CSV table of C-alpha atoms in Angstrom, one decimal:
chain,number,residue,atom,x,y,z
A,1,MET,CA,7.0,-26.8,24.2
A,2,SER,CA,6.2,-30.2,22.8
A,3,ARG,CA,9.5,-31.0,21.0
A,4,HIS,CA,12.8,-31.7,22.7
A,5,ALA,CA,14.9,-28.7,23.6
A,6,THR,CA,18.0,-28.0,21.5
A,7,LEU,CA,21.4,-28.5,22.8
A,8,GLU,CA,22.2,-24.8,22.7
A,9,ARG,CA,19.1,-23.9,24.7
A,10,LEU,CA,19.9,-26.6,27.3
A,11,SER,CA,23.4,-25.2,27.6
A,12,ALA,CA,22.2,-21.7,27.8
A,13,TYR,CA,19.8,-22.7,30.5
A,14,LEU,CA,22.7,-24.0,32.6
A,15,ASP,CA,24.3,-20.6,32.2
A,16,ASP,CA,21.2,-18.7,33.0
A,17,ALA,CA,21.6,-17.1,29.6
A,18,LEU,CA,18.0,-17.5,28.4
A,19,ASP,CA,15.5,-14.7,28.5
A,20,PRO,CA,12.8,-15.2,31.1
A,21,ARG,CA,10.1,-16.3,28.8
A,22,LEU,CA,12.2,-19.0,27.2
A,23,ARG,CA,13.5,-20.0,30.5
A,24,ARG,CA,10.0,-20.6,31.8
A,25,GLN,CA,9.0,-22.6,28.8
A,26,LEU,CA,12.1,-24.8,29.1
A,27,ALA,CA,11.6,-25.3,32.8
A,28,SER,CA,8.0,-26.5,32.1
A,29,HIS,CA,9.2,-28.8,29.4
A,30,LEU,CA,12.0,-30.3,31.6
A,31,ALA,CA,9.3,-31.1,34.2
A,32,ILE,CA,7.7,-33.5,31.8
A,33,CYS,CA,10.6,-34.7,29.5
A,34,ARG,CA,13.0,-37.3,30.9
A,35,ASP,CA,15.2,-37.2,27.7
A,36,CYS,CA,15.9,-33.5,28.1
A,37,CYS,CA,16.4,-33.9,31.8
A,38,ASP,CA,19.1,-36.5,31.2
A,39,ARG,CA,20.8,-34.4,28.6
A,40,LEU,CA,20.8,-31.4,30.8
A,41,ALA,CA,22.2,-33.5,33.6
A,42,GLY,CA,25.0,-34.7,31.3
A,43,LEU,CA,25.9,-31.2,30.3
A,44,ARG,CA,25.8,-30.1,33.9
A,45,ARG,CA,28.3,-32.9,34.7
A,46,ALA,CA,30.6,-31.6,32.0
A,47,VAL,CA,30.4,-28.1,33.3
A,48,ILE,CA,31.1,-29.2,36.9
A,49,ALA,CA,34.0,-31.4,35.7
A,50,VAL,CA,35.8,-28.5,33.8
A,51,GLY,CA,34.9,-26.0,36.5
A,52,GLY,CA,36.4,-28.3,39.1
A,53,LEU,CA,39.8,-28.6,37.3
A,54,GLU,CA,42.6,-27.4,39.5
A,55,ARG,CA,43.9,-24.0,38.9
A,56,PHE,CA,47.7,-23.9,39.2
A,57,PRO,CA,49.5,-20.8,40.6
A,58,PRO,CA,51.3,-18.8,38.0
A,59,PRO,CA,55.1,-18.7,37.7
A,60,PRO,CA,56.9,-15.8,39.2
A,61,PRO,CA,56.6,-12.5,37.4
A,62,PRO,CA,58.7,-12.6,34.2
A,63,GLN,CA,61.7,-10.4,34.9
A,64,ARG,CA,62.0,-9.5,31.3
A,65,ALA,CA,58.5,-8.0,31.1
A,66,MET,CA,59.0,-6.3,34.4
A,67,ALA,CA,62.3,-4.8,33.1
A,68,VAL,CA,60.5,-3.6,30.0
A,69,ALA,CA,57.9,-1.9,32.2
A,70,ARG,CA,60.5,-0.4,34.3
A,71,ASP,CA,62.8,0.7,31.4
A,72,ARG,CA,59.9,2.3,29.8
A,73,PHE,CA,59.9,4.8,32.6
A,74,GLY,CA,63.6,5.3,32.9
A,75,LEU,CA,63.4,8.1,30.3
A,76,ARG,CA,60.3,9.7,31.7
A,77,LEU,CA,60.6,13.3,32.9
A,78,PRO,CA,58.5,14.4,35.9
A,79,GLY,CA,55.5,16.5,35.0
A,80,LEU,CA,55.7,15.7,31.3
A,81,PRO,CA,53.6,13.1,29.4
A,82,HIS,CA,55.2,9.9,28.6
A,83,LEU,CA,57.9,10.1,25.9
A,84,SER,CA,58.7,6.9,24.0
A,85,PRO,CA,62.3,5.9,24.0
A,86,VAL,CA,62.5,6.5,20.3
A,87,PHE,CA,61.1,10.0,20.5
A,88,PHE,CA,63.2,10.7,23.5
A,89,SER,CA,66.4,9.7,21.8
A,90,PHE,CA,65.5,11.8,18.8
A,91,ALA,CA,64.6,14.8,20.9
A,92,LEU,CA,67.9,14.3,22.8
A,93,VAL,CA,70.0,14.2,19.6
A,94,MET,CA,68.2,17.3,18.2
A,95,ALA,CA,68.8,19.2,21.6
A,96,LEU,CA,72.5,18.3,21.5
A,97,THR,CA,72.8,19.4,17.9
A,98,ALA,CA,71.1,22.7,18.7
A,99,VAL,CA,73.4,23.2,21.6
A,100,ASN,CA,76.5,22.4,19.5
A,101,LEU,CA,75.3,24.8,16.7
A,102,PHE,CA,74.6,27.6,19.2
A,103,ALA,CA,78.0,27.1,20.8
A,104,HIS,CA,79.7,27.0,17.3
A,105,GLY,CA,77.9,30.2,16.4
A,106,ILE,CA,79.2,31.9,19.4
A,107,GLU,CA,82.6,30.8,18.7
A,108,VAL,CA,82.5,32.1,15.1
A,109,SER,CA,81.1,35.4,16.2
A,110,THR,CA,83.8,36.0,18.8
A,111,ARG,CA,86.7,34.3,17.0
A,112,PRO,CA,89.6,36.7,16.3
A,113,TRP,CA,90.4,37.2,12.7
A,114,THR,CA,92.9,34.6,12.5
A,115,GLU,CA,93.2,34.9,8.8
A,116,TYR,CA,95.2,38.1,9.5
A,117,VAL,CA,98.9,37.8,10.3
A,118,LEU,CA,100.1,40.5,12.4
A,119,VAL,CA,102.4,42.8,10.7
A,120,THR,CA,105.4,43.0,12.8
A,121,ALA,CA,108.4,45.3,12.5
A,122,PRO,CA,111.0,42.7,11.5
A,123,GLU,CA,108.9,41.7,8.5
A,124,LEU,CA,109.0,45.3,7.1
A,125,PRO,CA,111.9,47.1,5.6
A,126,GLU,CA,113.3,50.1,7.4
A,127,ALA,CA,111.5,53.4,7.0
A,128,ARG,CA,113.7,55.5,4.9
A,129,GLY,CA,111.2,57.0,2.5
A,130,PRO,CA,108.6,55.8,-0.1
A,131,GLU,CA,111.2,54.3,-2.3
A,132,ALA,CA,112.6,52.2,0.5
A,133,TRP,CA,109.5,50.0,0.6
A,134,GLY,CA,109.4,49.1,-3.1
A,135,GLN,CA,107.8,50.6,-6.1
A,136,VAL,CA,105.0,53.2,-5.4
A,137,SER,CA,102.3,52.6,-7.9
A,138,ALA,CA,100.0,55.3,-6.6
A,139,SER,CA,99.8,58.2,-4.1
A,140,ARG,CA,96.7,59.6,-2.6
A,141,GLU,CA,95.6,61.9,0.2
A,142,ALA,CA,93.3,60.9,3.0
A,143,ALA,CA,92.7,62.1,6.4
A,144,GLY,CA,94.9,65.1,5.6
A,145,ARG,CA,97.9,62.8,5.0
A,146,VAL,CA,99.7,61.4,2.0
A,147,PHE,CA,99.5,57.7,1.3
A,148,ASP,CA,101.7,55.7,-1.1
A,149,LEU,CA,100.5,52.4,-2.6
A,150,VAL,CA,103.3,49.8,-2.3
A,151,GLY,CA,102.2,46.4,-3.4
A,152,ASP,CA,98.7,46.1,-2.0
A,153,VAL,CA,99.5,48.2,1.1
A,154,TRP,CA,98.6,51.9,1.4
A,155,ARG,CA,101.5,53.3,3.6
A,156,GLU,CA,101.4,56.7,5.1
A,157,ARG,CA,104.3,58.7,3.8
A,158,GLY,CA,107.1,58.8,6.4
A,159,VAL,CA,105.9,55.7,8.3
A,160,GLY,CA,108.8,53.6,9.4
A,161,GLU,CA,108.7,50.4,11.3
A,162,VAL,CA,105.4,48.9,12.3
A,163,PRO,CA,105.6,47.5,15.8
A,164,ALA,CA,104.4,44.1,16.9
A,165,ASP,CA,100.7,43.8,17.8
A,166,SER,CA,99.8,46.8,15.7
A,167,LEU,CA,97.0,45.3,13.7
A,168,VAL,CA,93.7,47.0,14.0
A,169,GLU,CA,90.7,45.3,12.5
A,170,ALA,CA,88.4,47.6,10.6
A,171,ASP,CA,85.5,45.9,12.2
A,172,SER,CA,86.8,46.2,15.7
A,173,ALA,CA,85.8,49.1,18.1
A,174,ALA,CA,89.2,50.8,17.5
A,175,GLY,CA,88.9,50.4,13.7
A,176,ARG,CA,85.4,51.6,13.6
A,177,ALA,CA,86.4,54.7,15.8
A,178,LEU,CA,89.4,55.4,13.5
A,179,LEU,CA,87.2,55.2,10.3
A,180,ALA,CA,84.5,57.3,12.0
A,181,THR,CA,87.0,60.1,12.5
A,182,HIS,CA,88.7,59.6,9.1
A,183,PRO,CA,86.1,58.1,6.8
A,184,ASP,CA,88.2,58.8,3.7
A,185,LEU,CA,90.6,56.1,4.8
A,186,ALA,CA,88.0,53.6,3.8
A,187,GLY,CA,88.5,54.6,0.3
A,188,LEU,CA,92.1,53.6,0.2
A,189,GLY,CA,92.0,49.8,0.4
A,190,ASP,CA,92.2,46.7,2.4
A,191,ARG,CA,95.5,47.4,4.2
A,192,VAL,CA,96.5,50.8,5.4
A,193,LEU,CA,99.5,51.7,7.4
A,194,LEU,CA,99.3,54.9,9.3
A,195,ARG,CA,100.4,56.8,12.4
A,196,THR,CA,98.1,57.1,15.3
A,197,PRO,CA,98.5,58.8,18.6
A,198,GLY,CA,99.3,55.3,20.0
A,199,GLY,CA,101.9,54.6,17.4
A,200,VAL,CA,102.0,53.1,13.9
A,201,VAL,CA,99.2,50.6,13.1
A,202,GLU,CA,98.0,48.6,10.2
A,203,LEU,CA,94.2,49.0,9.6
A,204,ARG,CA,92.8,45.9,7.9
A,205,ARG,CA,89.4,44.7,7.1
A,206,ALA,CA,88.2,41.1,7.3
A,207,ASP,CA,86.4,40.6,4.0
A,208,ARG,CA,88.5,42.1,1.3
A,209,GLY,CA,86.7,43.6,-1.5
A,210,GLN,CA,83.8,44.6,0.5
A,211,ALA,CA,83.1,48.1,1.7
A,212,TRP,CA,84.2,49.0,5.2
B,1,MET,CA,40.0,9.2,37.2
B,2,ASP,CA,41.9,12.3,38.2
B,3,ALA,CA,45.6,11.6,38.9
B,4,ALA,CA,45.4,13.1,42.4
B,5,VAL,CA,42.3,11.1,43.2
B,6,LEU,CA,43.8,8.0,41.7
B,7,ALA,CA,46.9,8.4,43.8
B,8,ARG,CA,45.0,8.0,47.0
B,9,VAL,CA,43.4,4.7,45.9
B,10,PRO,CA,45.4,1.6,46.8
B,11,VAL,CA,46.8,-0.1,43.8
B,12,ALA,CA,44.9,-3.3,44.5
B,13,GLU,CA,41.6,-1.5,44.4
B,14,ARG,CA,42.0,0.4,41.2
B,15,THR,CA,40.1,-0.6,38.1
B,16,ASP,CA,41.7,-2.1,35.1
B,17,LEU,CA,41.5,1.2,33.1
B,18,ASP,CA,42.9,3.0,36.1
B,19,LEU,CA,45.8,0.7,36.1
B,20,VAL,CA,46.4,1.4,32.4
B,21,GLN,CA,46.1,5.2,33.1
B,22,GLN,CA,48.6,4.7,35.9
B,23,TYR,CA,50.9,2.8,33.7
B,24,ARG,CA,50.8,5.5,31.1
B,25,ARG,CA,51.7,8.0,33.7
B,26,GLY,CA,54.9,6.1,34.4
B,27,ASP,CA,54.3,3.9,37.5
B,28,PRO,CA,55.6,0.4,36.9
B,29,ARG,CA,53.7,-0.8,39.9
B,30,ALA,CA,50.6,-0.7,37.7
B,31,PHE,CA,52.1,-3.5,35.6
B,32,GLU,CA,52.9,-5.6,38.7
B,33,GLU,CA,49.3,-5.3,39.7
B,34,VAL,CA,48.1,-6.3,36.1
B,35,TYR,CA,50.4,-9.3,36.4
B,36,ARG,CA,49.0,-10.2,39.8
B,37,ARG,CA,45.4,-9.9,38.6
B,38,PHE,CA,45.7,-11.8,35.3
B,39,SER,CA,48.7,-14.1,35.4
B,40,ALA,CA,46.9,-17.0,36.8
B,41,MET,CA,44.2,-16.8,34.2
B,42,VAL,CA,46.8,-16.6,31.4
B,43,TYR,CA,48.9,-19.4,32.9
B,44,ASN,CA,46.1,-21.8,33.4
B,45,LEU,CA,44.6,-21.1,30.0
B,46,ALA,CA,48.1,-21.6,28.3
B,47,LEU,CA,48.5,-24.8,30.5
B,48,ARG,CA,45.2,-26.2,29.3
B,49,MET,CA,45.8,-25.2,25.7
B,50,CYS,CA,49.4,-26.5,25.3
B,51,GLY,CA,49.4,-29.2,28.0
B,52,ASP,CA,52.9,-28.5,29.2
B,53,ALA,CA,53.8,-26.6,32.4
B,54,ASP,CA,57.1,-25.3,31.1
B,55,GLU,CA,55.6,-24.2,27.8
B,56,ALA,CA,52.8,-22.5,29.6
B,57,ALA,CA,55.2,-20.6,31.8
B,58,ASP,CA,57.1,-19.5,28.6
B,59,LEU,CA,53.8,-18.5,27.0
B,60,THR,CA,52.9,-16.5,30.1
B,61,GLN,CA,56.2,-14.7,29.9
B,62,GLU,CA,55.6,-13.9,26.2
B,63,VAL,CA,52.1,-12.7,26.8
B,64,PHE,CA,53.1,-10.3,29.6
B,65,LEU,CA,56.2,-9.2,27.7
B,66,ARG,CA,53.9,-8.2,24.8
B,67,ALA,CA,51.5,-6.6,27.3
B,68,SER,CA,54.4,-4.6,28.8
B,69,ARG,CA,55.1,-3.2,25.4
B,70,HIS,CA,51.5,-2.4,24.4
B,71,LEU,CA,49.7,-1.7,27.6
B,72,ALA,CA,50.2,2.0,27.3
B,73,SER,CA,48.3,2.0,24.0
B,74,PHE,CA,45.5,0.0,25.3
B,75,ARG,CA,42.4,2.1,24.6
B,76,GLY,CA,39.8,0.0,26.5
B,77,ALA,CA,37.7,-1.0,23.5
B,78,SER,CA,37.6,-4.3,25.3
B,79,SER,CA,38.4,-5.2,28.9
B,80,LEU,CA,42.0,-5.8,29.9
B,81,LYS,CA,41.0,-9.4,30.8
B,82,THR,CA,39.6,-10.1,27.3
B,83,TRP,CA,42.5,-8.4,25.7
B,84,LEU,CA,45.1,-10.5,27.6
B,85,CYS,CA,43.1,-13.6,27.0
B,86,ARG,CA,43.1,-13.0,23.2
B,87,VAL,CA,46.8,-12.3,23.3
B,88,ALA,CA,47.3,-15.5,25.2
B,89,LEU,CA,45.2,-17.6,22.8
B,90,ASN,CA,46.9,-16.1,19.8
B,91,HIS,CA,50.3,-17.0,21.3
B,92,CYS,CA,49.1,-20.5,22.0
B,93,ARG,CA,47.8,-21.0,18.5
B,94,SER,CA,50.9,-19.6,16.9
B,95,ARG,CA,53.2,-21.8,19.0
B,96,LEU,CA,51.2,-24.9,18.7
B,97,GLY,CA,50.7,-24.3,15.0
B,98,ARG,CA,54.5,-24.1,14.5
B,99,ARG,CA,55.1,-27.1,16.7
B,100,SER,CA,52.5,-29.4,15.3
B,101,ARG,CA,49.4,-29.5,13.4
B,102,ARG,CA,47.6,-30.6,16.5
B,103,TRP,CA,46.4,-27.7,18.7
B,104,PHE,CA,46.5,-29.5,21.9
B,105,LEU,CA,48.7,-32.1,23.6
B,106,PRO,CA,47.7,-34.3,26.3
B,107,PHE,CA,48.0,-32.9,29.7
B,108,VAL,CA,50.3,-35.7,30.9
B,109,ALA,CA,50.1,-37.2,34.4
B,110,SER,CA,53.5,-35.9,35.3
B,111,GLN,CA,52.3,-32.3,34.9
B,112,HIS,CA,49.6,-32.9,37.5
B,113,ASP,CA,52.2,-34.5,39.8
B,114,ALA,CA,54.7,-31.7,39.3
B,115,LEU,CA,52.1,-29.0,40.0
B,116,ALA,CA,50.6,-30.8,42.9
B,117,ASP,CA,49.3,-28.7,45.8
B,118,PRO,CA,51.5,-29.5,48.9
B,119,ARG,CA,48.8,-28.4,51.2
B,120,ARG,CA,46.6,-31.5,50.4
B,121,GLY,CA,47.0,-34.9,51.8
B,122,PRO,CA,48.1,-37.9,49.7
B,123,LEU,CA,44.6,-39.3,49.3
B,124,GLU,CA,43.1,-35.9,48.4
B,125,GLU,CA,45.9,-35.4,46.0
B,126,ALA,CA,45.5,-38.8,44.3
B,127,LEU,CA,41.7,-38.3,43.9
B,128,ALA,CA,42.1,-34.7,42.6
B,129,GLY,CA,44.9,-35.7,40.4
B,130,GLU,CA,43.1,-38.7,38.9
B,131,ALA,CA,39.9,-36.7,38.3
B,132,GLY,CA,41.8,-33.8,36.8
B,133,ARG,CA,43.7,-36.2,34.5
B,134,SER,CA,40.4,-37.7,33.3
B,135,VAL,CA,38.9,-34.4,32.4
B,136,ASP,CA,42.1,-33.1,30.8
B,137,ARG,CA,42.2,-36.1,28.7
B,138,ALA,CA,38.7,-35.6,27.6
B,139,LEU,CA,39.3,-31.9,27.0
B,140,THR,CA,42.3,-32.8,24.8
B,141,ALA,CA,40.1,-34.9,22.6
B,142,LEU,CA,37.8,-32.0,21.9
B,143,LYS,CA,37.9,-30.1,18.6
B,144,ALA,CA,39.9,-27.0,19.0
B,145,VAL,CA,37.2,-24.4,18.7
B,146,TYR,CA,35.0,-26.2,21.2
B,147,ARG,CA,37.8,-26.6,23.6
B,148,GLU,CA,38.6,-22.9,23.6
B,149,ALA,CA,35.0,-22.0,24.2
B,150,VAL,CA,34.5,-24.5,27.0
B,151,ILE,CA,37.7,-23.5,28.8
B,152,LEU,CA,36.9,-19.8,28.6
B,153,ARG,CA,33.3,-20.3,29.8
B,154,ASP,CA,33.6,-23.2,32.4
B,155,LEU,CA,37.2,-22.8,33.7
B,156,GLU,CA,37.7,-19.0,33.4
B,157,GLY,CA,34.0,-18.2,34.1
B,158,MET,CA,33.7,-15.6,31.2
B,159,SER,CA,30.4,-14.4,29.9
B,160,TYR,CA,29.3,-15.2,26.4
B,161,GLU,CA,29.9,-11.6,25.4
B,162,GLU,CA,33.5,-11.7,26.8
B,163,ILE,CA,34.1,-14.9,25.0
B,164,ALA,CA,32.8,-13.4,21.8
B,165,GLN,CA,35.3,-10.6,22.1
B,166,VAL,CA,38.2,-12.9,22.9
B,167,LEU,CA,37.4,-15.2,20.0
B,168,ARG,CA,36.1,-12.4,17.7
B,169,VAL,CA,33.1,-14.3,16.8
B,170,ARG,CA,29.4,-13.6,17.3
B,171,VAL,CA,27.7,-14.4,20.6
B,172,GLY,CA,25.4,-16.9,18.8
B,173,THR,CA,28.6,-18.7,17.6
B,174,VAL,CA,30.0,-18.8,21.1
B,175,ARG,CA,26.7,-20.2,22.4
B,176,SER,CA,26.8,-22.9,19.8
B,177,ARG,CA,30.4,-23.9,20.4
B,178,ILE,CA,29.9,-24.0,24.2
B,179,ALA,CA,26.9,-26.2,23.8
B,180,ARG,CA,28.6,-28.6,21.4
B,181,GLY,CA,31.8,-28.7,23.3
B,182,ARG,CA,30.0,-29.5,26.5
B,183,ASP,CA,28.1,-32.2,24.8
B,184,GLN,CA,31.1,-33.8,23.3
B,185,LEU,CA,32.9,-33.6,26.7
B,186,ARG,CA,29.9,-35.3,28.3
B,187,GLY,CA,30.1,-38.1,25.8
B,188,LEU,CA,33.9,-38.5,26.4
B,189,LEU,CA,33.6,-38.4,30.2
B,190,GLU,CA,30.9,-41.1,30.1
B,191,GLU,CA,33.0,-43.2,27.9
B,192,ARG,CA,36.1,-42.9,30.1
B,193,PRO,CA,34.9,-42.3,33.6
């Protein structure tokens, strides 16, 4: 190496960042070139000066960052991979919605048929015969009995007062049992008053217009 | 490293990637260890970049706040050290860019006094303080890109490759910036001994 070394090469020499061949060449050159030696010494002084700068201790851990780190795990479930707060919130809302819908579904399926008003005795005229209940628009036999249509109610002929709590839902166990033994009752209509061994009842179905 | 094996390794002896893994698994102690390892580097880098102890403390807080939010998504393409260093430098540039067109402010004498090491005697303190002020003044006068490179290399002891990752430039560029920065610094120190 006859020419002076470049600045980059001298700097890299200080950092031991030259490949061995270049390093040997530069070392040989430095042995004979005072200018390059001086420049190298100057660079070395700069390196030592910066390297000797005092390093100050950092401030205490930033509480906000630590809080973020801690909060991040407040929602973590043991044994599960990390759930981001957004995902966790979304999953929580969906789970609560599902529980709510499930509970609502149970409520609907077990809810009594509140749309029916119990037919109680005081609401009905006394039983004195078909004419006593109003105009009979039709008569028909079913289950070996005679039924008169008064208004929209098929009333078994001779049935008098209907006691309180006499409603039997067609879809209930008792209603289904009644219709199983007397299927032709289903052809009468939505409301049928008839005598049973337990007393006079009104047989009704929930969804009017649909088959029993 | 397997979670069961990792659990038996003391936190202080875990690798950076192990710490990230531990952080992902939900152990906030991993973040505390990350802070313990790198806070001095971030703080001193910010201090030399912005020249103000309070601002450096704020920047350190910002950097680690950002780290706490993004550490779990750290994929290890670079080292944790270079990643934090890049975040710190970007914060410094952003803040200083907003505050002034200058990148650097003088590291004023009062900063050295305020941060003096109480374990040193008065004479040692005075000598160290004066020398430090002189070098800081010279660093302040350097062009920004040279100053970054010199600080990362000669103060933080990073390799050329690490600096290239931090600055997102080629290694050859890093080599050139370090050399020119050192040369300018040499000139400044000789002018103002």
